[in-house]
Every structure is written in structure tokens, then in C-alpha cells.
């Protein structure tokens, strides 16, 4: 049996969007549970078509809530477009939707069914409204993402250089590697300047830099990708957003698997925690104690590193949420 709609809901319509790289699957629910469906491309033309379709359904911005899952980068443009057109938009962590599906005993797994479920979730759970990043945050995010992309290209180029045997090929790869390193240095200088010229970003990054293992470049990624800590109710939700919560595999008593990182969430934020976590396992007393406990329990190396990544992001969230510098006594190694 479905629960009764939230009494706080004043919206006549709830739009659920199942976001894909190429398409948006739409389900529009009324208070009478009448559902209209359609699919549009996930591009600028499709976004305009979506707004026109809502208008034809009588779903005005004042009467319609919109809910979608966070899906990496694919939801950003449509969330911004709907926000710009006056719609109340919520971008929800996929784990919340998955939990809601389980509570509703949903067994069907299709894009259309997912869109309908998301619409019902938005209608009954009243998720927090989404707000776009400020211009300064967007610019910082653009710079940090460009740096991460170049870091990946640097690794690939270094691998090609290591594998090359021909001298001319080695020289070409070395020249490219030197150019990539120069571009990374330029971006890092630009990131530092952008942080320093904005007091809010500077304050946030300065707080994060008090955490052993977190430098300015990592702090800039956390600030630009995590956004306001107020959008999360707990450190665990922030970790889930980055895909850093354990995923357990179990079916009855016959199928069991080792817990693994979920990796459902913001991959850029998750990747940004890897090397800082390695450093924190050596120099951050809270993370080191946590890692030592896991090692004593016989946990594998990558399990320990994954747990340290999660612990470090928990700490980042706590520091940003409290607005106070890192205090190891508030982050025990448990």
C-alpha cells in the first residue's frame, strides 16, 4: 500500500525525469495519479521541447515540482534549463530513489518505470530544492574539471612514453608530456587565483586545507563538486553522492560477495579523494588510526584506501558544515 501524499505538497503536478546521456524519459503525475509520459533528447532542443510539452499539459512552473536523480554530468543542463524557466527542481542522490523503490516493492526496471517512480518520490517525499552554483563556483568547477582531464591525459601519455621503443616516437610523447605538464601548471595557478579573489571560496578552501592530506587543488575540487554542505543531511549522504559508500552483494544465503565501493555518484569528487587519502593514511591522525584498525582486522589494501577516502570526505563535510578548522578530537579513528 502506498503512503498518503505529504500534506506539505501544494503542487498539482510532479514531473519525474530519468536522465540518460542521450535521452530524458519523462513521467508527469497529477494529484489524481494520472500519468502522462514522453521522451525527449537530452540536448538544448530537447530541453525546449520538454518545457513546451509541460505547458501543453497545463503544468505551469507555479504548480509543478520536478525531480531527477544525480547522474554525473548528464542532469546539469536540464536542471539549469528548468530552473531558468521558473520550475522547482530537486536533484536527488540515486541511493534515495533506490531505497524508495524497495519500500514500494517495485520490481520493474525500465526507464519509463523509473521516471514514474521518481515522479511519485518527488510528489510524496518533498525533496530539497536544487539551486545552481554561483558564477564563481561554476568557473572554479570548469577549471578543476579541465585540470582533472589533463591529469588523466598526462597518465596516458606517460604510459605511451614508457612503452615506446622508437626514439622519434619517444621524443614526440615527451614533447606532448611536457606541454600537458605546462598546461596543468597554468590551470593550477588560475585555480589558485580564482579562489583567492572570492572570499567565500577562499574561506571554504582555507578550512579544508587545515585537514592533513588536503591541499588547495583538492580543496577546490571538493568545494566546486560537493557544493553547499547544507544540501546533505549527513556526512554519509555526502559520501553517497560521491559513490564512496560500501555496496554489499547478497542474495539469500547462496550468493555473497565482498563489499565494494558503490561508484554511483560524482566520479570527479570520488577520484579527487584517492591520493589525499593515501597521504592522510600516513599523516592524518584520525584517518591513520582508522586505517590501522582496518588493517588489524585483515582488510585488503584497496578496502582500506576506499574507507580512508570515505573518512576523508566525511571530515571535509564536517569541516565545511561546522565552519571550523580541522580538530582531530572531533574525528576519531573509528
Coordinates of C-alpha atoms in Angstrom, one line a residue:
X1 CA 0.0 0.0 0.0
X2 CA 1.3 3.5 -0.9
X3 CA 1.6 6.1 1.8
X4 CA -0.6 9.1 1.7
X5 CA 0.7 12.2 -0.1
X6 CA 2.6 14.7 2.0
X7 CA 0.4 17.4 3.4
X8 CA 3.1 19.9 2.6
X9 CA 2.6 19.4 -1.1
X10 CA 0.9 22.3 -2.8
X11 CA 1.8 21.2 -6.3
X12 CA -0.7 19.9 -8.8
X13 CA 1.9 18.1 -10.8
X14 CA 5.1 16.1 -10.2
X15 CA 7.5 15.5 -13.1
X16 CA 9.9 12.7 -12.8
X17 CA 12.9 12.6 -15.1
X18 CA 15.0 9.5 -15.7
X19 CA 18.2 11.1 -17.1
X20 CA 20.3 9.4 -19.7
X21 CA 23.2 10.6 -21.8
X22 CA 21.1 10.7 -25.0
X23 CA 17.5 11.0 -23.8
X24 CA 15.3 12.1 -21.0
X25 CA 12.4 9.8 -20.0
X26 CA 9.5 11.9 -18.6
X27 CA 6.6 10.9 -16.4
X28 CA 4.2 13.7 -15.3
X29 CA 1.8 12.8 -12.4
X30 CA -1.2 14.8 -11.3
X31 CA -2.7 14.7 -7.8
X32 CA -5.2 12.2 -9.2
X33 CA -2.2 9.9 -10.1
X34 CA -2.9 10.4 -13.9
X35 CA 0.4 9.9 -15.6
X36 CA 1.5 11.3 -18.9
X37 CA 4.7 10.1 -20.5
X38 CA 7.1 11.2 -23.2
X39 CA 10.7 11.0 -24.2
X40 CA 12.9 13.9 -25.4
X41 CA 16.6 14.2 -26.4
X42 CA 18.9 15.3 -23.7
X43 CA 20.1 18.3 -25.6
X44 CA 19.2 22.0 -26.0
X45 CA 16.4 21.3 -28.5
X46 CA 15.0 18.5 -26.3
X47 CA 15.1 20.7 -23.3
X48 CA 13.0 23.3 -25.1
X49 CA 10.6 20.6 -26.2
X50 CA 10.2 19.5 -22.6
X51 CA 9.1 22.9 -21.4
X52 CA 6.7 23.2 -24.4
X53 CA 5.3 19.8 -23.5
X54 CA 4.8 20.8 -19.9
X55 CA 2.9 23.9 -21.0
X56 CA 0.6 21.8 -23.2
X57 CA -0.1 19.6 -20.2
X58 CA -1.1 22.6 -18.1
X59 CA 1.9 22.0 -15.8
X60 CA 3.0 25.6 -15.1
X61 CA 6.1 26.4 -13.1
X62 CA 4.0 27.5 -10.1
X63 CA 2.1 24.2 -10.0
X64 CA 4.9 21.7 -10.9
X65 CA 7.7 20.2 -8.9
X66 CA 10.5 18.4 -10.9
X67 CA 12.6 15.6 -9.5
X68 CA 15.5 13.8 -11.1
X69 CA 18.5 11.7 -10.0
X70 CA 22.0 13.0 -9.9
X71 CA 23.7 11.2 -12.8
X72 CA 27.2 12.7 -13.2
X73 CA 27.1 15.5 -15.6
X74 CA 24.0 14.5 -17.6
X75 CA 21.4 16.2 -15.4
X76 CA 23.1 19.5 -15.1
X77 CA 21.9 21.2 -18.3
X78 CA 18.3 20.2 -18.0
X79 CA 18.2 21.1 -14.3
X80 CA 19.6 24.6 -15.2
X81 CA 17.1 25.0 -18.1
X82 CA 14.1 24.1 -15.9
X83 CA 15.4 26.3 -13.1
X84 CA 15.8 29.2 -15.5
X85 CA 12.2 28.7 -16.7
X86 CA 10.9 29.0 -13.1
X87 CA 10.4 25.3 -12.1
X88 CA 11.2 24.0 -8.7
X89 CA 13.9 21.4 -9.3
X90 CA 15.2 18.7 -7.0
X91 CA 18.3 16.6 -7.9
X92 CA 18.3 13.6 -5.6
X93 CA 21.0 11.1 -4.8
X94 CA 20.3 7.8 -6.7
X95 CA 20.5 5.8 -3.4
X96 CA 17.5 7.6 -2.1
X97 CA 15.5 6.7 -5.1
X98 CA 16.7 3.1 -4.9
X99 CA 15.7 2.9 -1.3
X100 CA 12.3 4.3 -2.1
X101 CA 11.8 1.8 -4.9
X102 CA 12.5 -1.0 -2.4
X103 CA 10.0 0.4 0.0
X104 CA 7.4 0.5 -2.8
X105 CA 8.3 -3.1 -3.7
X106 CA 9.0 -2.0 -7.3
X107 CA 10.3 -4.9 -9.4
X108 CA 10.0 -3.4 -12.9
X109 CA 13.3 -1.8 -14.0
X110 CA 12.8 0.3 -17.2
X111 CA 13.4 3.9 -17.9
X112 CA 9.7 4.6 -18.1
X113 CA 9.1 2.9 -14.8
X114 CA 12.0 4.7 -13.2
X115 CA 10.6 8.1 -14.4
X116 CA 7.2 7.3 -12.9
X117 CA 8.8 6.2 -9.6
X118 CA 10.9 9.4 -9.5
X119 CA 7.8 11.5 -10.1
X120 CA 6.0 9.7 -7.2
X121 CA 9.0 10.1 -5.0
X122 CA 9.1 13.9 -5.7
X123 CA 5.3 14.1 -5.1
X124 CA 5.4 12.3 -1.7
X125 CA 8.8 12.9 -0.2
X126 CA 9.2 16.7 -0.9
X127 CA 13.0 16.6 -1.6
X128 CA 15.1 19.7 -1.1
X129 CA 15.1 22.3 -4.0
X130 CA 18.2 22.4 -6.1
X131 CA 20.0 25.7 -6.8
X132 CA 22.6 26.2 -9.4
X133 CA 26.2 27.1 -8.5
X134 CA 27.2 30.7 -8.4
X135 CA 29.2 32.1 -11.3
X136 CA 32.4 31.9 -9.2
X137 CA 31.7 28.2 -8.3
X138 CA 30.9 27.3 -11.9
X139 CA 34.1 28.9 -13.1
X140 CA 36.1 27.0 -10.4
X141 CA 34.3 23.8 -11.4
X142 CA 35.2 24.3 -15.0
X143 CA 38.9 24.9 -14.1
X144 CA 39.2 21.9 -11.8
X145 CA 37.5 19.6 -14.3
X146 CA 39.9 20.7 -17.0
X147 CA 42.8 20.0 -14.7
X148 CA 41.5 16.5 -13.9
X149 CA 41.1 15.8 -17.6
X150 CA 44.7 16.9 -18.2
X151 CA 45.8 14.7 -15.3
X152 CA 44.3 11.7 -17.0
X153 CA 45.8 12.6 -20.3
X154 CA 49.2 13.0 -18.6
X155 CA 49.0 9.5 -17.2
X156 CA 48.1 8.1 -20.6
X157 CA 50.9 9.9 -22.3
X158 CA 53.4 8.8 -19.7
X159 CA 52.3 5.2 -20.3
X160 CA 52.8 5.5 -24.0
X161 CA 56.2 7.1 -23.5
X162 CA 57.2 4.2 -21.2
X163 CA 56.1 1.6 -23.8
X164 CA 57.6 3.4 -26.9
X165 CA 60.9 1.9 -28.3
X166 CA 61.4 4.1 -31.3
X167 CA 63.4 7.3 -30.5
X168 CA 61.3 9.5 -32.6
X169 CA 58.1 8.3 -31.0
X170 CA 59.7 8.7 -27.6
X171 CA 60.6 12.3 -28.4
X172 CA 57.0 13.0 -29.6
X173 CA 55.5 11.7 -26.5
X174 CA 58.0 13.5 -24.3
X175 CA 57.2 16.8 -26.0
X176 CA 53.5 16.2 -25.6
X177 CA 54.0 15.3 -21.9
X178 CA 56.0 18.5 -21.3
X179 CA 53.2 20.5 -22.9
X180 CA 50.5 18.8 -20.8
X181 CA 52.5 19.5 -17.6
X182 CA 52.8 23.1 -18.6
X183 CA 49.0 23.4 -19.1
X184 CA 48.4 21.7 -15.8
X185 CA 50.7 24.3 -14.0
X186 CA 48.8 27.1 -15.8
X187 CA 45.5 25.8 -14.7
X188 CA 46.7 25.3 -11.1
X189 CA 47.8 28.9 -11.0
X190 CA 44.4 30.0 -12.4
X191 CA 42.6 27.9 -9.8
X192 CA 44.6 29.5 -7.0
X193 CA 43.9 33.0 -8.3
X194 CA 40.1 32.3 -8.6
X195 CA 40.0 31.0 -5.1
X196 CA 41.9 33.9 -3.7
X197 CA 39.8 36.6 -5.4
X198 CA 36.5 35.2 -4.0
X199 CA 36.2 35.5 -0.2
X200 CA 33.6 32.7 0.2
X201 CA 35.6 30.2 -1.9
X202 CA 38.8 31.3 -0.2
X203 CA 37.3 30.7 3.3
X204 CA 36.0 27.3 2.3
X205 CA 39.3 26.1 0.8
X206 CA 41.3 27.5 3.7
X207 CA 39.1 25.4 6.1
X208 CA 39.7 22.3 4.1
X209 CA 43.4 22.9 3.9
X210 CA 43.6 22.5 7.7
X211 CA 42.9 18.8 7.2
X212 CA 46.1 16.8 6.8
X213 CA 46.2 15.3 3.3
X214 CA 44.1 18.1 1.7
X215 CA 45.9 20.7 -0.4
X216 CA 44.5 23.6 -2.3
X217 CA 43.8 21.7 -5.6
X218 CA 41.9 19.0 -3.7
X219 CA 40.0 21.6 -1.7
X220 CA 39.0 23.4 -4.9
X221 CA 37.5 20.2 -6.3
X222 CA 35.6 19.4 -3.1
X223 CA 34.2 22.9 -2.9
X224 CA 33.2 23.0 -6.6
X225 CA 31.8 19.5 -6.9
X226 CA 30.3 19.0 -3.4
X227 CA 28.6 22.4 -3.4
X228 CA 26.9 23.6 -0.3
X229 CA 27.1 21.1 2.6
X230 CA 23.6 22.2 3.5
X231 CA 22.1 20.2 0.7
X232 CA 23.1 17.0 2.6
X233 CA 21.6 15.9 5.9
X234 CA 24.7 13.9 6.9
X235 CA 28.3 13.1 6.1
X236 CA 27.1 9.7 4.9
X237 CA 24.8 11.4 2.3
X238 CA 27.8 13.4 1.1
X239 CA 29.8 10.2 0.7
X240 CA 27.0 8.5 -1.1
X241 CA 26.9 11.5 -3.5
X242 CA 30.5 10.7 -4.4
X243 CA 29.9 7.0 -4.6
X244 CA 32.0 6.3 -1.6
X245 CA 29.6 4.1 0.4
X246 CA 30.1 0.3 0.5
X247 CA 27.9 -1.8 -1.7
X248 CA 27.1 -5.3 -0.4
X249 CA 26.3 -8.2 -2.7
X250 CA 24.0 -10.7 -1.1
X251 CA 21.1 -12.9 -2.3
X252 CA 19.5 -15.1 0.3
X253 CA 22.2 -17.4 1.7
X254 CA 23.6 -18.6 -1.7
X255 CA 25.3 -15.6 -3.2
X256 CA 27.6 -13.4 -1.2
X257 CA 30.3 -11.0 -2.4
X258 CA 32.9 -8.8 -0.9
X259 CA 31.7 -5.3 -0.2
X260 CA 32.8 -2.9 -2.9
X261 CA 32.6 0.9 -3.4
X262 CA 29.3 1.7 -5.0
X263 CA 30.8 4.2 -7.5
X264 CA 27.3 5.5 -8.2
X265 CA 27.7 9.3 -7.9
X266 CA 30.1 12.1 -8.7
X267 CA 33.2 10.4 -10.0
X268 CA 35.3 13.5 -10.1
X269 CA 34.8 14.1 -6.4
X270 CA 35.5 10.4 -5.7
X271 CA 38.7 10.3 -7.7
X272 CA 39.9 13.5 -6.0
X273 CA 40.0 11.7 -2.7
X274 CA 42.3 8.9 -3.8
X275 CA 45.8 10.4 -3.4
X276 CA 44.9 12.7 -0.5
X277 CA 43.6 9.6 1.3
X278 CA 46.9 7.9 0.7
X279 CA 48.7 10.9 2.3
X280 CA 46.1 11.0 5.1
X281 CA 46.8 7.4 6.0
X282 CA 50.3 8.4 6.8
X283 CA 49.9 11.9 8.3
X284 CA 46.3 12.5 9.4
X285 CA 46.0 11.0 12.9
X286 CA 42.2 10.4 12.5
X287 CA 42.5 8.6 9.2
X288 CA 45.7 6.8 10.1
X289 CA 44.1 5.3 13.3
X290 CA 41.0 4.4 11.2
X291 CA 43.2 2.7 8.6
X292 CA 45.3 0.8 11.2
X293 CA 42.1 -0.6 12.8
X294 CA 41.0 -2.0 9.4
X295 CA 44.4 -3.5 8.7
X296 CA 44.4 -5.2 12.1
X297 CA 41.1 -6.7 11.1
X298 CA 42.7 -8.1 8.0
X299 CA 41.1 -5.8 5.4
X300 CA 42.7 -5.7 2.0
X301 CA 44.8 -2.7 0.9
X302 CA 42.2 -1.3 -1.5
X303 CA 39.4 -1.7 1.1
X304 CA 41.5 0.3 3.5
X305 CA 42.1 3.0 0.9
X306 CA 38.5 3.2 0.0
X307 CA 37.5 3.5 3.6
X308 CA 40.1 6.2 4.1
X309 CA 38.7 8.1 1.1
X310 CA 35.2 8.0 2.6
X311 CA 36.6 9.0 6.1
X312 CA 38.4 11.9 4.5
X313 CA 35.3 13.1 2.7
X314 CA 33.3 12.8 5.9
X315 CA 35.9 15.1 7.5
X316 CA 35.7 17.6 4.6
X317 CA 31.9 17.7 5.0
X318 CA 32.2 18.1 8.8
X319 CA 34.7 21.0 8.5
X320 CA 32.6 22.8 5.9
X321 CA 29.3 22.2 7.7
X322 CA 30.7 23.5 11.0
X323 CA 32.7 26.3 9.5
X324 CA 35.6 25.4 11.9
X325 CA 39.1 24.2 11.2
X326 CA 40.0 20.6 11.4
X327 CA 40.1 19.3 15.0
X328 CA 41.4 15.6 15.3
X329 CA 39.5 15.2 18.5
X330 CA 36.2 15.6 16.6
X331 CA 37.1 13.0 14.0
X332 CA 38.3 9.9 16.0
X333 CA 39.7 7.0 14.0
X334 CA 36.7 4.7 14.4

